[in-house]
Amino acid sequence: MSKLTEMKALLRLAYKATNQSYSPYSRFPVGAALVTEKGEVFTGCNVENASYGLTLCAERVALVKAISEGKRKFAVMAVVGGKGKPIRPCGACLQMLAEFCGSDFPMILASLDDHKQFEVVLLGDLLPQGFKIGEHSES
């Protein structure tokens, strides 16, 4: 299977995950599909809450599902949501991913209305100065 075919298949899984979204407040469904280094796929959707700070993004749901199953190394993530242009993960999701993935971790991003058109962006480009323990020297 070609890389392009694999990326499109992963986007389809992320798109399908949007069907499970619980987003009655924003009406902004998002789906994510995370692939482990061994090829296992974990999907997630956003889950909103009336106390909006308790809302979970699709990216974090997929990541936490994988971590709860003992997975710690990841190869790629696809995220689908919004309209018009590819969605961008929020800072909290990017920081959570940075805990387990390097700056060269690829993210495939697409919109809901045209999930066949996508872009691939590296985590380090989206979160250029993510927080990591031990990277900051004491003066």
mmCIF file with all atom_site columns, N, CA, C and O in Angstrom, residues 29-81:
data_model
loop_
_atom_site.group_PDB
_atom_site.id
_atom_site.type_symbol
_atom_site.label_atom_id
_atom_site.label_alt_id
_atom_site.label_comp_id
_atom_site.label_asym_id
_atom_site.label_entity_id
_atom_site.label_seq_id
_atom_site.pdbx_PDB_ins_code
_atom_site.Cartn_x
_atom_site.Cartn_y
_atom_site.Cartn_z
_atom_site.occupancy
_atom_site.B_iso_or_equiv
_atom_site.pdbx_formal_charge
_atom_site.auth_seq_id
_atom_site.auth_comp_id
_atom_site.auth_asym_id
_atom_site.auth_atom_id
_atom_site.pdbx_PDB_model_num
ATOM 1   N N  . PRO A 1 29 ? -17.900 19.098 15.192 1.00 0.00 ? 29 PRO A N  1
ATOM 2   C CA . PRO A 1 29 ? -17.379 17.738 15.387 1.00 0.00 ? 29 PRO A CA 1
ATOM 3   C C  . PRO A 1 29 ? -15.944 17.601 14.872 1.00 0.00 ? 29 PRO A C  1
ATOM 4   O O  . PRO A 1 29 ? -15.592 18.163 13.833 1.00 0.00 ? 29 PRO A O  1
ATOM 5   N N  . VAL A 1 30 ? -15.156 16.863 15.632 1.00 0.00 ? 30 VAL A N  1
ATOM 6   C CA . VAL A 1 30 ? -13.768 16.592 15.260 1.00 0.00 ? 30 VAL A CA 1
ATOM 7   C C  . VAL A 1 30 ? -13.503 15.113 15.479 1.00 0.00 ? 30 VAL A C  1
ATOM 8   O O  . VAL A 1 30 ? -13.987 14.519 16.440 1.00 0.00 ? 30 VAL A O  1
ATOM 9   N N  . GLY A 1 31 ? -12.729 14.522 14.579 1.00 0.00 ? 31 GLY A N  1
ATOM 10  C CA . GLY A 1 31 ? -12.323 13.129 14.712 1.00 0.00 ? 31 GLY A CA 1
ATOM 11  C C  . GLY A 1 31 ? -10.818 13.006 14.545 1.00 0.00 ? 31 GLY A C  1
ATOM 12  O O  . GLY A 1 31 ? -10.197 13.788 13.822 1.00 0.00 ? 31 GLY A O  1
ATOM 13  N N  . ALA A 1 32 ? -10.242 12.033 15.212 1.00 0.00 ? 32 ALA A N  1
ATOM 14  C CA . ALA A 1 32 ? -8.800  11.794 15.121 1.00 0.00 ? 32 ALA A CA 1
ATOM 15  C C  . ALA A 1 32 ? -8.542  10.298 15.018 1.00 0.00 ? 32 ALA A C  1
ATOM 16  O O  . ALA A 1 32 ? -9.316  9.487  15.534 1.00 0.00 ? 32 ALA A O  1
ATOM 17  N N  . ALA A 1 33 ? -7.456  9.962  14.357 1.00 0.00 ? 33 ALA A N  1
ATOM 18  C CA . ALA A 1 33 ? -7.001  8.575  14.260 1.00 0.00 ? 33 ALA A CA 1
ATOM 19  C C  . ALA A 1 33 ? -5.489  8.577  14.499 1.00 0.00 ? 33 ALA A C  1
ATOM 20  O O  . ALA A 1 33 ? -4.746  9.259  13.785 1.00 0.00 ? 33 ALA A O  1
ATOM 21  N N  . LEU A 1 34 ? -5.062  7.845  15.508 1.00 0.00 ? 34 LEU A N  1
ATOM 22  C CA . LEU A 1 34 ? -3.666  7.785  15.924 1.00 0.00 ? 34 LEU A CA 1
ATOM 23  C C  . LEU A 1 34 ? -3.121  6.395  15.643 1.00 0.00 ? 34 LEU A C  1
ATOM 24  O O  . LEU A 1 34 ? -3.738  5.395  16.016 1.00 0.00 ? 34 LEU A O  1
ATOM 25  N N  . VAL A 1 35 ? -1.953  6.338  15.020 1.00 0.00 ? 35 VAL A N  1
ATOM 26  C CA . VAL A 1 35 ? -1.327  5.055  14.677 1.00 0.00 ? 35 VAL A CA 1
ATOM 27  C C  . VAL A 1 35 ? -0.100  4.842  15.557 1.00 0.00 ? 35 VAL A C  1
ATOM 28  O O  . VAL A 1 35 ? 0.747   5.731  15.673 1.00 0.00 ? 35 VAL A O  1
ATOM 29  N N  . THR A 1 36 ? -0.024  3.668  16.170 1.00 0.00 ? 36 THR A N  1
ATOM 30  C CA . THR A 1 36 ? 1.146   3.322  16.976 1.00 0.00 ? 36 THR A CA 1
ATOM 31  C C  . THR A 1 36 ? 2.293   2.930  16.054 1.00 0.00 ? 36 THR A C  1
ATOM 32  O O  . THR A 1 36 ? 2.096   2.699  14.856 1.00 0.00 ? 36 THR A O  1
ATOM 33  N N  . GLU A 1 37 ? 3.477   2.815  16.630 1.00 0.00 ? 37 GLU A N  1
ATOM 34  C CA . GLU A 1 37 ? 4.638   2.409  15.831 1.00 0.00 ? 37 GLU A CA 1
ATOM 35  C C  . GLU A 1 37 ? 4.467   1.001  15.247 1.00 0.00 ? 37 GLU A C  1
ATOM 36  O O  . GLU A 1 37 ? 5.098   0.656  14.259 1.00 0.00 ? 37 GLU A O  1
ATOM 37  N N  . LYS A 1 38 ? 3.574   0.206  15.848 1.00 0.00 ? 38 LYS A N  1
ATOM 38  C CA . LYS A 1 38 ? 3.322   -1.148 15.349 1.00 0.00 ? 38 LYS A CA 1
ATOM 39  C C  . LYS A 1 38 ? 2.110   -1.222 14.422 1.00 0.00 ? 38 LYS A C  1
ATOM 40  O O  . LYS A 1 38 ? 1.671   -2.303 14.050 1.00 0.00 ? 38 LYS A O  1
ATOM 41  N N  . GLY A 1 39 ? 1.523   -0.081 14.099 1.00 0.00 ? 39 GLY A N  1
ATOM 42  C CA . GLY A 1 39 ? 0.421   -0.047 13.140 1.00 0.00 ? 39 GLY A CA 1
ATOM 43  C C  . GLY A 1 39 ? -0.976  -0.156 13.722 1.00 0.00 ? 39 GLY A C  1
ATOM 44  O O  . GLY A 1 39 ? -1.949  -0.210 12.968 1.00 0.00 ? 39 GLY A O  1
ATOM 45  N N  . GLU A 1 40 ? -1.096  -0.186 15.042 1.00 0.00 ? 40 GLU A N  1
ATOM 46  C CA . GLU A 1 40 ? -2.427  -0.222 15.657 1.00 0.00 ? 40 GLU A CA 1
ATOM 47  C C  . GLU A 1 40 ? -3.045  1.171  15.570 1.00 0.00 ? 40 GLU A C  1
ATOM 48  O O  . GLU A 1 40 ? -2.339  2.174  15.709 1.00 0.00 ? 40 GLU A O  1
ATOM 49  N N  . VAL A 1 41 ? -4.364  1.229  15.377 1.00 0.00 ? 41 VAL A N  1
ATOM 50  C CA . VAL A 1 41 ? -5.041  2.515  15.233 1.00 0.00 ? 41 VAL A CA 1
ATOM 51  C C  . VAL A 1 41 ? -6.024  2.723  16.377 1.00 0.00 ? 41 VAL A C  1
ATOM 52  O O  . VAL A 1 41 ? -6.803  1.833  16.711 1.00 0.00 ? 41 VAL A O  1
ATOM 53  N N  . PHE A 1 42 ? -5.959  3.911  16.964 1.00 0.00 ? 42 PHE A N  1
ATOM 54  C CA . PHE A 1 42 ? -6.888  4.330  18.007 1.00 0.00 ? 42 PHE A CA 1
ATOM 55  C C  . PHE A 1 42 ? -7.583  5.597  17.519 1.00 0.00 ? 42 PHE A C  1
ATOM 56  O O  . PHE A 1 42 ? -6.910  6.542  17.122 1.00 0.00 ? 42 PHE A O  1
ATOM 57  N N  . THR A 1 43 ? -8.903  5.592  17.546 1.00 0.00 ? 43 THR A N  1
ATOM 58  C CA . THR A 1 43 ? -9.642  6.767  17.101 1.00 0.00 ? 43 THR A CA 1
ATOM 59  C C  . THR A 1 43 ? -10.223 7.500  18.303 1.00 0.00 ? 43 THR A C  1
ATOM 60  O O  . THR A 1 43 ? -10.357 6.947  19.395 1.00 0.00 ? 43 THR A O  1
ATOM 61  N N  . GLY A 1 44 ? -10.576 8.747  18.064 1.00 0.00 ? 44 GLY A N  1
ATOM 62  C CA . GLY A 1 44 ? -11.196 9.559  19.098 1.00 0.00 ? 44 GLY A CA 1
ATOM 63  C C  . GLY A 1 44 ? -12.059 10.635 18.483 1.00 0.00 ? 44 GLY A C  1
ATOM 64  O O  . GLY A 1 44 ? -11.881 10.994 17.313 1.00 0.00 ? 44 GLY A O  1
ATOM 65  N N  . CYS A 1 45 ? -13.003 11.128 19.259 1.00 0.00 ? 45 CYS A N  1
ATOM 66  C CA . CYS A 1 45 ? -13.855 12.240 18.834 1.00 0.00 ? 45 CYS A CA 1
ATOM 67  C C  . CYS A 1 45 ? -13.912 13.235 19.981 1.00 0.00 ? 45 CYS A C  1
ATOM 68  O O  . CYS A 1 45 ? -13.603 12.894 21.121 1.00 0.00 ? 45 CYS A O  1
ATOM 69  N N  . ASN A 1 46 ? -14.295 14.462 19.667 1.00 0.00 ? 46 ASN A N  1
ATOM 70  C CA . ASN A 1 46 ? -14.421 15.436 20.743 1.00 0.00 ? 46 ASN A CA 1
ATOM 71  C C  . ASN A 1 46 ? -15.674 15.155 21.558 1.00 0.00 ? 46 ASN A C  1
ATOM 72  O O  . ASN A 1 46 ? -16.686 14.698 21.040 1.00 0.00 ? 46 ASN A O  1
ATOM 73  N N  . VAL A 1 47 ? -15.556 15.403 22.870 1.00 0.00 ? 47 VAL A N  1
ATOM 74  C CA . VAL A 1 47 ? -16.653 15.184 23.813 1.00 0.00 ? 47 VAL A CA 1
ATOM 75  C C  . VAL A 1 47 ? -16.794 16.463 24.627 1.00 0.00 ? 47 VAL A C  1
ATOM 76  O O  . VAL A 1 47 ? -15.948 16.768 25.465 1.00 0.00 ? 47 VAL A O  1
ATOM 77  N N  . GLU A 1 48 ? -17.851 17.218 24.347 1.00 0.00 ? 48 GLU A N  1
ATOM 78  C CA . GLU A 1 48 ? -18.060 18.492 25.022 1.00 0.00 ? 48 GLU A CA 1
ATOM 79  C C  . GLU A 1 48 ? -18.789 18.304 26.348 1.00 0.00 ? 48 GLU A C  1
ATOM 80  O O  . GLU A 1 48 ? -19.341 17.238 26.629 1.00 0.00 ? 48 GLU A O  1
ATOM 81  N N  . ASN A 1 49 ? -18.765 19.374 27.145 1.00 0.00 ? 49 ASN A N  1
ATOM 82  C CA . ASN A 1 49 ? -19.420 19.373 28.441 1.00 0.00 ? 49 ASN A CA 1
ATOM 83  C C  . ASN A 1 49 ? -19.975 20.768 28.683 1.00 0.00 ? 49 ASN A C  1
ATOM 84  O O  . ASN A 1 49 ? -19.382 21.756 28.229 1.00 0.00 ? 49 ASN A O  1
ATOM 85  N N  . ALA A 1 50 ? -21.087 20.852 29.394 1.00 0.00 ? 50 ALA A N  1
ATOM 86  C CA . ALA A 1 50 ? -21.682 22.153 29.698 1.00 0.00 ? 50 ALA A CA 1
ATOM 87  C C  . ALA A 1 50 ? -20.687 23.045 30.438 1.00 0.00 ? 50 ALA A C  1
ATOM 88  O O  . ALA A 1 50 ? -20.691 24.261 30.267 1.00 0.00 ? 50 ALA A O  1
ATOM 89  N N  . SER A 1 51 ? -19.824 22.454 31.241 1.00 0.00 ? 51 SER A N  1
ATOM 90  C CA . SER A 1 51 ? -18.711 23.184 31.851 1.00 0.00 ? 51 SER A CA 1
ATOM 91  C C  . SER A 1 51 ? -17.567 23.076 30.847 1.00 0.00 ? 51 SER A C  1
ATOM 92  O O  . SER A 1 51 ? -16.801 22.110 30.854 1.00 0.00 ? 51 SER A O  1
ATOM 93  N N  . TYR A 1 52 ? -17.493 24.044 29.948 1.00 0.00 ? 52 TYR A N  1
ATOM 94  C CA . TYR A 1 52 ? -16.697 23.908 28.726 1.00 0.00 ? 52 TYR A CA 1
ATOM 95  C C  . TYR A 1 52 ? -15.237 23.516 28.965 1.00 0.00 ? 52 TYR A C  1
ATOM 96  O O  . TYR A 1 52 ? -14.640 22.823 28.150 1.00 0.00 ? 52 TYR A O  1
ATOM 97  N N  . GLY A 1 53 ? -14.651 23.901 30.079 1.00 0.00 ? 53 GLY A N  1
ATOM 98  C CA . GLY A 1 53 ? -13.271 23.532 30.368 1.00 0.00 ? 53 GLY A CA 1
ATOM 99  C C  . GLY A 1 53 ? -13.055 22.031 30.512 1.00 0.00 ? 53 GLY A C  1
ATOM 100 O O  . GLY A 1 53 ? -11.934 21.557 30.443 1.00 0.00 ? 53 GLY A O  1
ATOM 101 N N  . LEU A 1 54 ? -14.133 21.293 30.719 1.00 0.00 ? 54 LEU A N  1
ATOM 102 C CA . LEU A 1 54 ? -14.034 19.836 30.846 1.00 0.00 ? 54 LEU A CA 1
ATOM 103 C C  . LEU A 1 54 ? -14.129 19.122 29.504 1.00 0.00 ? 54 LEU A C  1
ATOM 104 O O  . LEU A 1 54 ? -14.019 17.897 29.439 1.00 0.00 ? 54 LEU A O  1
ATOM 105 N N  . THR A 1 55 ? -14.324 19.881 28.435 1.00 0.00 ? 55 THR A N  1
ATOM 106 C CA . THR A 1 55 ? -14.412 19.308 27.090 1.00 0.00 ? 55 THR A CA 1
ATOM 107 C C  . THR A 1 55 ? -13.115 18.590 26.738 1.00 0.00 ? 55 THR A C  1
ATOM 108 O O  . THR A 1 55 ? -12.025 19.052 27.066 1.00 0.00 ? 55 THR A O  1
ATOM 109 N N  . LEU A 1 56 ? -13.234 17.460 26.062 1.00 0.00 ? 56 LEU A N  1
ATOM 110 C CA . LEU A 1 56 ? -12.075 16.702 25.587 1.00 0.00 ? 56 LEU A CA 1
ATOM 111 C C  . LEU A 1 56 ? -12.011 16.790 24.068 1.00 0.00 ? 56 LEU A C  1
ATOM 112 O O  . LEU A 1 56 ? -13.006 16.572 23.384 1.00 0.00 ? 56 LEU A O  1
ATOM 113 N N  . CYS A 1 57 ? -10.843 17.088 23.568 1.00 0.00 ? 57 CYS A N  1
ATOM 114 C CA . CYS A 1 57 ? -10.628 17.139 22.122 1.00 0.00 ? 57 CYS A CA 1
ATOM 115 C C  . CYS A 1 57 ? -10.414 15.725 21.572 1.00 0.00 ? 57 CYS A C  1
ATOM 116 O O  . CYS A 1 57 ? -9.963  14.830 22.284 1.00 0.00 ? 57 CYS A O  1
ATOM 117 N N  . ALA A 1 58 ? -10.705 15.548 20.307 1.00 0.00 ? 58 ALA A N  1
ATOM 118 C CA . ALA A 1 58 ? -10.569 14.247 19.656 1.00 0.00 ? 58 ALA A CA 1
ATOM 119 C C  . ALA A 1 58 ? -9.139  13.713 19.727 1.00 0.00 ? 58 ALA A C  1
ATOM 120 O O  . ALA A 1 58 ? -8.925  12.512 19.935 1.00 0.00 ? 58 ALA A O  1
ATOM 121 N N  . GLU A 1 59 ? -8.169  14.600 19.569 1.00 0.00 ? 59 GLU A N  1
ATOM 122 C CA . GLU A 1 59 ? -6.771  14.179 19.584 1.00 0.00 ? 59 GLU A CA 1
ATOM 123 C C  . GLU A 1 59 ? -6.389  13.589 20.936 1.00 0.00 ? 59 GLU A C  1
ATOM 124 O O  . GLU A 1 59 ? -5.733  12.544 21.003 1.00 0.00 ? 59 GLU A O  1
ATOM 125 N N  . ARG A 1 60 ? -6.810  14.254 22.009 1.00 0.00 ? 60 ARG A N  1
ATOM 126 C CA . ARG A 1 60 ? -6.489  13.751 23.351 1.00 0.00 ? 60 ARG A CA 1
ATOM 127 C C  . ARG A 1 60 ? -7.252  12.469 23.658 1.00 0.00 ? 60 ARG A C  1
ATOM 128 O O  . ARG A 1 60 ? -6.731  11.587 24.336 1.00 0.00 ? 60 ARG A O  1
ATOM 129 N N  . VAL A 1 61 ? -8.486  12.350 23.179 1.00 0.00 ? 61 VAL A N  1
ATOM 130 C CA . VAL A 1 61 ? -9.251  11.117 23.399 1.00 0.00 ? 61 VAL A CA 1
ATOM 131 C C  . VAL A 1 61 ? -8.530  9.937  22.750 1.00 0.00 ? 61 VAL A C  1
ATOM 132 O O  . VAL A 1 61 ? -8.329  8.892  23.381 1.00 0.00 ? 61 VAL A O  1
ATOM 133 N N  . ALA A 1 62 ? -8.095  10.095 21.502 1.00 0.00 ? 62 ALA A N  1
ATOM 134 C CA . ALA A 1 62 ? -7.377  9.010  20.811 1.00 0.00 ? 62 ALA A CA 1
ATOM 135 C C  . ALA A 1 62 ? -6.075  8.677  21.540 1.00 0.00 ? 62 ALA A C  1
ATOM 136 O O  . ALA A 1 62 ? -5.744  7.505  21.745 1.00 0.00 ? 62 ALA A O  1
ATOM 137 N N  . LEU A 1 63 ? -5.344  9.716  21.954 1.00 0.00 ? 63 LEU A N  1
ATOM 138 C CA . LEU A 1 63 ? -4.074  9.504  22.648 1.00 0.00 ? 63 LEU A CA 1
ATOM 139 C C  . LEU A 1 63 ? -4.272  8.787  23.976 1.00 0.00 ? 63 LEU A C  1
ATOM 140 O O  . LEU A 1 63 ? -3.570  7.819  24.285 1.00 0.00 ? 63 LEU A O  1
ATOM 141 N N  . VAL A 1 64 ? -5.243  9.211  24.751 1.00 0.00 ? 64 VAL A N  1
ATOM 142 C CA . VAL A 1 64 ? -5.481  8.598  26.064 1.00 0.00 ? 64 VAL A CA 1
ATOM 143 C C  . VAL A 1 64 ? -5.979  7.161  25.910 1.00 0.00 ? 64 VAL A C  1
ATOM 144 O O  . VAL A 1 64 ? -5.608  6.287  26.705 1.00 0.00 ? 64 VAL A O  1
ATOM 145 N N  . LYS A 1 65 ? -6.799  6.898  24.895 1.00 0.00 ? 65 LYS A N  1
ATOM 146 C CA . LYS A 1 65 ? -7.217  5.512  24.652 1.00 0.00 ? 65 LYS A CA 1
ATOM 147 C C  . LYS A 1 65 ? -5.994  4.632  24.404 1.00 0.00 ? 65 LYS A C  1
ATOM 148 O O  . LYS A 1 65 ? -5.887  3.534  24.946 1.00 0.00 ? 65 LYS A O  1
ATOM 149 N N  . ALA A 1 66 ? -5.069  5.115  23.582 1.00 0.00 ? 66 ALA A N  1
ATOM 150 C CA . ALA A 1 66 ? -3.871  4.337  23.263 1.00 0.00 ? 66 ALA A CA 1
ATOM 151 C C  . ALA A 1 66 ? -3.000  4.147  24.504 1.00 0.00 ? 66 ALA A C  1
ATOM 152 O O  . ALA A 1 66 ? -2.540  3.030  24.787 1.00 0.00 ? 66 ALA A O  1
ATOM 153 N N  . ILE A 1 67 ? -2.789  5.213  25.250 1.00 0.00 ? 67 ILE A N  1
ATOM 154 C CA . ILE A 1 67 ? -1.958  5.128  26.454 1.00 0.00 ? 67 ILE A CA 1
ATOM 155 C C  . ILE A 1 67 ? -2.576  4.175  27.469 1.00 0.00 ? 67 ILE A C  1
ATOM 156 O O  . ILE A 1 67 ? -1.882  3.382  28.098 1.00 0.00 ? 67 ILE A O  1
ATOM 157 N N  . SER A 1 68 ? -3.907  4.221  27.594 1.00 0.00 ? 68 SER A N  1
ATOM 158 C CA . SER A 1 68 ? -4.575  3.336  28.556 1.00 0.00 ? 68 SER A CA 1
ATOM 159 C C  . SER A 1 68 ? -4.463  1.868  28.164 1.00 0.00 ? 68 SER A C  1
ATOM 160 O O  . SER A 1 68 ? -4.670  0.984  28.994 1.00 0.00 ? 68 SER A O  1
ATOM 161 N N  . GLU A 1 69 ? -4.099  1.613  26.928 1.00 0.00 ? 69 GLU A N  1
ATOM 162 C CA . GLU A 1 69 ? -3.875  0.242  26.453 1.00 0.00 ? 69 GLU A CA 1
ATOM 163 C C  . GLU A 1 69 ? -2.385  -0.106 26.441 1.00 0.00 ? 69 GLU A C  1
ATOM 164 O O  . GLU A 1 69 ? -1.983  -1.102 25.850 1.00 0.00 ? 69 GLU A O  1
ATOM 165 N N  . GLY A 1 70 ? -1.576  0.759  27.059 1.00 0.00 ? 70 GLY A N  1
ATOM 166 C CA . GLY A 1 70 ? -0.149  0.477  27.191 1.00 0.00 ? 70 GLY A CA 1
ATOM 167 C C  . GLY A 1 70 ? 0.720   0.937  26.048 1.00 0.00 ? 70 GLY A C  1
ATOM 168 O O  . GLY A 1 70 ? 1.917   0.635  26.004 1.00 0.00 ? 70 GLY A O  1
ATOM 169 N N  . LYS A 1 71 ? 0.191   1.671  25.114 1.00 0.00 ? 71 LYS A N  1
ATOM 170 C CA . LYS A 1 71 ? 0.967   2.148  23.960 1.00 0.00 ? 71 LYS A CA 1
ATOM 171 C C  . LYS A 1 71 ? 1.665   3.446  24.333 1.00 0.00 ? 71 LYS A C  1
ATOM 172 O O  . LYS A 1 71 ? 1.083   4.312  24.992 1.00 0.00 ? 71 LYS A O  1
ATOM 173 N N  . ARG A 1 72 ? 2.901   3.595  23.896 1.00 0.00 ? 72 ARG A N  1
ATOM 174 C CA . ARG A 1 72 ? 3.669   4.794  24.230 1.00 0.00 ? 72 ARG A CA 1
ATOM 175 C C  . ARG A 1 72 ? 4.417   5.382  23.046 1.00 0.00 ? 72 ARG A C  1
ATOM 176 O O  . ARG A 1 72 ? 4.956   6.474  23.133 1.00 0.00 ? 72 ARG A O  1
ATOM 177 N N  . LYS A 1 73 ? 4.475   4.657  21.930 1.00 0.00 ? 73 LYS A N  1
ATOM 178 C CA . LYS A 1 73 ? 5.214   5.128  20.755 1.00 0.00 ? 73 LYS A CA 1
ATOM 179 C C  . LYS A 1 73 ? 4.271   5.202  19.568 1.00 0.00 ? 73 LYS A C  1
ATOM 180 O O  . LYS A 1 73 ? 3.565   4.236  19.261 1.00 0.00 ? 73 LYS A O  1
ATOM 181 N N  . PHE A 1 74 ? 4.314   6.360  18.887 1.00 0.00 ? 74 PHE A N  1
ATOM 182 C CA . PHE A 1 74 ? 3.339   6.621  17.834 1.00 0.00 ? 74 PHE A CA 1
ATOM 183 C C  . PHE A 1 74 ? 4.011   7.044  16.537 1.00 0.00 ? 74 PHE A C  1
ATOM 184 O O  . PHE A 1 74 ? 5.093   7.641  16.544 1.00 0.00 ? 74 PHE A O  1
ATOM 185 N N  . ALA A 1 75 ? 3.343   6.735  15.428 1.00 0.00 ? 75 ALA A N  1
ATOM 186 C CA . ALA A 1 75 ? 3.905   6.995  14.105 1.00 0.00 ? 75 ALA A CA 1
ATOM 187 C C  . ALA A 1 75 ? 3.285   8.197  13.407 1.00 0.00 ? 75 ALA A C  1
ATOM 188 O O  . ALA A 1 75 ? 3.987   8.965  12.747 1.00 0.00 ? 75 ALA A O  1
ATOM 189 N N  . VAL A 1 76 ? 1.964   8.373  13.532 1.00 0.00 ? 76 VAL A N  1
ATOM 190 C CA . VAL A 1 76 ? 1.269   9.429  12.788 1.00 0.00 ? 76 VAL A CA 1
ATOM 191 C C  . VAL A 1 76 ? -0.129  9.612  13.369 1.00 0.00 ? 76 VAL A C  1
ATOM 192 O O  . VAL A 1 76 ? -0.682  8.684  13.964 1.00 0.00 ? 76 VAL A O  1
ATOM 193 N N  . MET A 1 77 ? -0.697  10.807 13.165 1.00 0.00 ? 77 MET A N  1
ATOM 194 C CA . MET A 1 77 ? -2.080  11.069 13.568 1.00 0.00 ? 77 MET A CA 1
ATOM 195 C C  . MET A 1 77 ? -2.770  11.834 12.448 1.00 0.00 ? 77 MET A C  1
ATOM 196 O O  . MET A 1 77 ? -2.183  12.730 11.838 1.00 0.00 ? 77 MET A O  1
ATOM 197 N N  . ALA A 1 78 ? -4.036  11.480 12.216 1.00 0.00 ? 78 ALA A N  1
ATOM 198 C CA . ALA A 1 78 ? -4.882  12.231 11.290 1.00 0.00 ? 78 ALA A CA 1
ATOM 199 C C  . ALA A 1 78 ? -5.977  12.915 12.098 1.00 0.00 ? 78 ALA A C  1
ATOM 200 O O  . ALA A 1 78 ? -6.514  12.329 13.038 1.00 0.00 ? 78 ALA A O  1
ATOM 201 N N  . VAL A 1 79 ? -6.299  14.163 11.721 1.00 0.00 ? 79 VAL A N  1
ATOM 202 C CA . VAL A 1 79 ? -7.335  14.930 12.406 1.00 0.00 ? 79 VAL A CA 1
ATOM 203 C C  . VAL A 1 79 ? -8.233  15.567 11.356 1.00 0.00 ? 79 VAL A C  1
ATOM 204 O O  . VAL A 1 79 ? -7.743  16.181 10.402 1.00 0.00 ? 79 VAL A O  1
ATOM 205 N N  . VAL A 1 80 ? -9.555  15.400 11.549 1.00 0.00 ? 80 VAL A N  1
ATOM 206 C CA . VAL A 1 80 ? -10.536 15.961 10.618 1.00 0.00 ? 80 VAL A CA 1
ATOM 207 C C  . VAL A 1 80 ? -11.545 16.784 11.402 1.00 0.00 ? 80 VAL A C  1
ATOM 208 O O  . VAL A 1 80 ? -12.086 16.318 12.406 1.00 0.00 ? 80 VAL A O  1
ATOM 209 N N  . GLY A 1 81 ? -11.811 17.995 10.937 1.00 0.00 ? 81 GLY A N  1
ATOM 210 C CA . GLY A 1 81 ? -12.812 18.845 11.581 1.00 0.00 ? 81 GLY A CA 1
ATOM 211 C C  . GLY A 1 81 ? -12.862 20.206 10.927 1.00 0.00 ? 81 GLY A C  1
ATOM 212 O O  . GLY A 1 81 ? -11.981 20.567 10.141 1.00 0.00 ? 81 GLY A O  1
#
